[in-house]
């Protein structure tokens, strides 16, 4: 299954409209919502568990699942 945006993916995984501070782990990645804007995810931190890698995304973000390829705009 593919998701159009990271906001849609986060909502599906959480089962509700996210709030700042919500997080979940999926396939070894920790997703943490750091800012909401008008009922959509505006900022997110993505952490690869067990590593020192952290990714920061802001604005409208496309997510292509399952390849985990991100395209920030």
PDB file of N, CA and C in Angstrom, residues 44-68:
ATOM      1  N   UNK A  44       8.006  16.848  11.533  1.00  0.00           N
ATOM      2  CA  UNK A  44       8.173  15.515  12.102  1.00  0.00           C
ATOM      3  C   UNK A  44       9.653  15.212  12.242  1.00  0.00           C
ATOM      4  N   UNK A  45       9.984  14.493  13.300  1.00  0.00           N
ATOM      5  CA  UNK A  45      11.328  13.943  13.474  1.00  0.00           C
ATOM      6  C   UNK A  45      11.238  12.454  13.184  1.00  0.00           C
ATOM      7  N   UNK A  46      12.204  11.954  12.463  1.00  0.00           N
ATOM      8  CA  UNK A  46      12.263  10.542  12.136  1.00  0.00           C
ATOM      9  C   UNK A  46      13.613  10.022  12.604  1.00  0.00           C
ATOM     10  N   UNK A  47      13.572   8.984  13.410  1.00  0.00           N
ATOM     11  CA  UNK A  47      14.794   8.431  13.994  1.00  0.00           C
ATOM     12  C   UNK A  47      14.890   6.959  13.649  1.00  0.00           C
ATOM     13  N   UNK A  48      16.041   6.555  13.139  1.00  0.00           N
ATOM     14  CA  UNK A  48      16.308   5.142  12.917  1.00  0.00           C
ATOM     15  C   UNK A  48      16.760   4.553  14.243  1.00  0.00           C
ATOM     16  N   UNK A  49      15.917   3.705  14.831  1.00  0.00           N
ATOM     17  CA  UNK A  49      16.207   3.126  16.140  1.00  0.00           C
ATOM     18  C   UNK A  49      17.553   2.417  16.121  1.00  0.00           C
ATOM     19  N   UNK A  50      18.315   2.587  17.192  1.00  0.00           N
ATOM     20  CA  UNK A  50      19.612   1.942  17.310  1.00  0.00           C
ATOM     21  C   UNK A  50      20.728   2.671  16.591  1.00  0.00           C
ATOM     22  N   UNK A  51      20.432   3.861  16.077  1.00  0.00           N
ATOM     23  CA  UNK A  51      21.469   4.631  15.387  1.00  0.00           C
ATOM     24  C   UNK A  51      21.458   6.064  15.912  1.00  0.00           C
ATOM     25  N   UNK A  52      22.401   6.834  15.462  1.00  0.00           N
ATOM     26  CA  UNK A  52      22.433   8.248  15.844  1.00  0.00           C
ATOM     27  C   UNK A  52      21.802   9.123  14.764  1.00  0.00           C
ATOM     28  N   UNK A  53      21.154   8.500  13.774  1.00  0.00           N
ATOM     29  CA  UNK A  53      20.562   9.246  12.668  1.00  0.00           C
ATOM     30  C   UNK A  53      19.184   9.796  13.025  1.00  0.00           C
ATOM     31  N   UNK A  54      19.012  11.092  12.822  1.00  0.00           N
ATOM     32  CA  UNK A  54      17.735  11.779  13.005  1.00  0.00           C
ATOM     33  C   UNK A  54      17.458  12.569  11.745  1.00  0.00           C
ATOM     34  N   UNK A  55      16.227  12.524  11.269  1.00  0.00           N
ATOM     35  CA  UNK A  55      15.820  13.277  10.086  1.00  0.00           C
ATOM     36  C   UNK A  55      14.706  14.231  10.500  1.00  0.00           C
ATOM     37  N   UNK A  56      14.712  15.428   9.946  1.00  0.00           N
ATOM     38  CA  UNK A  56      13.721  16.446  10.248  1.00  0.00           C
ATOM     39  C   UNK A  56      13.016  16.816   8.955  1.00  0.00           C
ATOM     40  N   UNK A  57      11.695  16.788   8.969  1.00  0.00           N
ATOM     41  CA  UNK A  57      10.907  17.138   7.794  1.00  0.00           C
ATOM     42  C   UNK A  57       9.916  18.228   8.167  1.00  0.00           C
ATOM     43  N   UNK A  58       9.706  19.163   7.245  1.00  0.00           N
ATOM     44  CA  UNK A  58       8.794  20.272   7.492  1.00  0.00           C
ATOM     45  C   UNK A  58       7.997  20.556   6.228  1.00  0.00           C
ATOM     46  N   UNK A  59       6.740  20.946   6.424  1.00  0.00           N
ATOM     47  CA  UNK A  59       5.882  21.308   5.301  1.00  0.00           C
ATOM     48  C   UNK A  59       5.248  20.095   4.659  1.00  0.00           C
ATOM     49  N   UNK A  60       4.783  20.265   3.424  1.00  0.00           N
ATOM     50  CA  UNK A  60       4.137  19.171   2.701  1.00  0.00           C
ATOM     51  C   UNK A  60       5.202  18.161   2.299  1.00  0.00           C
ATOM     52  N   UNK A  61       5.021  16.947   2.758  1.00  0.00           N
ATOM     53  CA  UNK A  61       6.033  15.920   2.578  1.00  0.00           C
ATOM     54  C   UNK A  61       5.398  14.706   1.909  1.00  0.00           C
ATOM     55  N   UNK A  62       5.954  14.292   0.791  1.00  0.00           N
ATOM     56  CA  UNK A  62       5.479  13.087   0.122  1.00  0.00           C
ATOM     57  C   UNK A  62       6.193  11.882   0.716  1.00  0.00           C
ATOM     58  N   UNK A  63       5.465  10.799   0.871  1.00  0.00           N
ATOM     59  CA  UNK A  63       6.025   9.560   1.415  1.00  0.00           C
ATOM     60  C   UNK A  63       5.656   8.430   0.478  1.00  0.00           C
ATOM     61  N   UNK A  64       6.623   7.679   0.031  1.00  0.00           N
ATOM     62  CA  UNK A  64       6.359   6.543  -0.834  1.00  0.00           C
ATOM     63  C   UNK A  64       6.687   5.272  -0.065  1.00  0.00           C
ATOM     64  N   UNK A  65       5.694   4.514   0.272  1.00  0.00           N
ATOM     65  CA  UNK A  65       5.817   3.312   1.073  1.00  0.00           C
ATOM     66  C   UNK A  65       5.781   2.115   0.130  1.00  0.00           C
ATOM     67  N   UNK A  66       6.499   1.051   0.292  1.00  0.00           N
ATOM     68  CA  UNK A  66       7.301   0.675   1.441  1.00  0.00           C
ATOM     69  C   UNK A  66       8.770   1.061   1.330  1.00  0.00           C
ATOM     70  N   UNK A  67       9.162   1.725   0.297  1.00  0.00           N
ATOM     71  CA  UNK A  67      10.573   2.020   0.075  1.00  0.00           C
ATOM     72  C   UNK A  67      11.133   3.068   1.024  1.00  0.00           C
ATOM     73  N   UNK A  68      10.289   3.817   1.707  1.00  0.00           N
ATOM     74  CA  UNK A  68      10.693   4.867   2.641  1.00  0.00           C
ATOM     75  C   UNK A  68      11.554   5.916   1.944  1.00  0.00           C
TER      76      UNK A  68
END
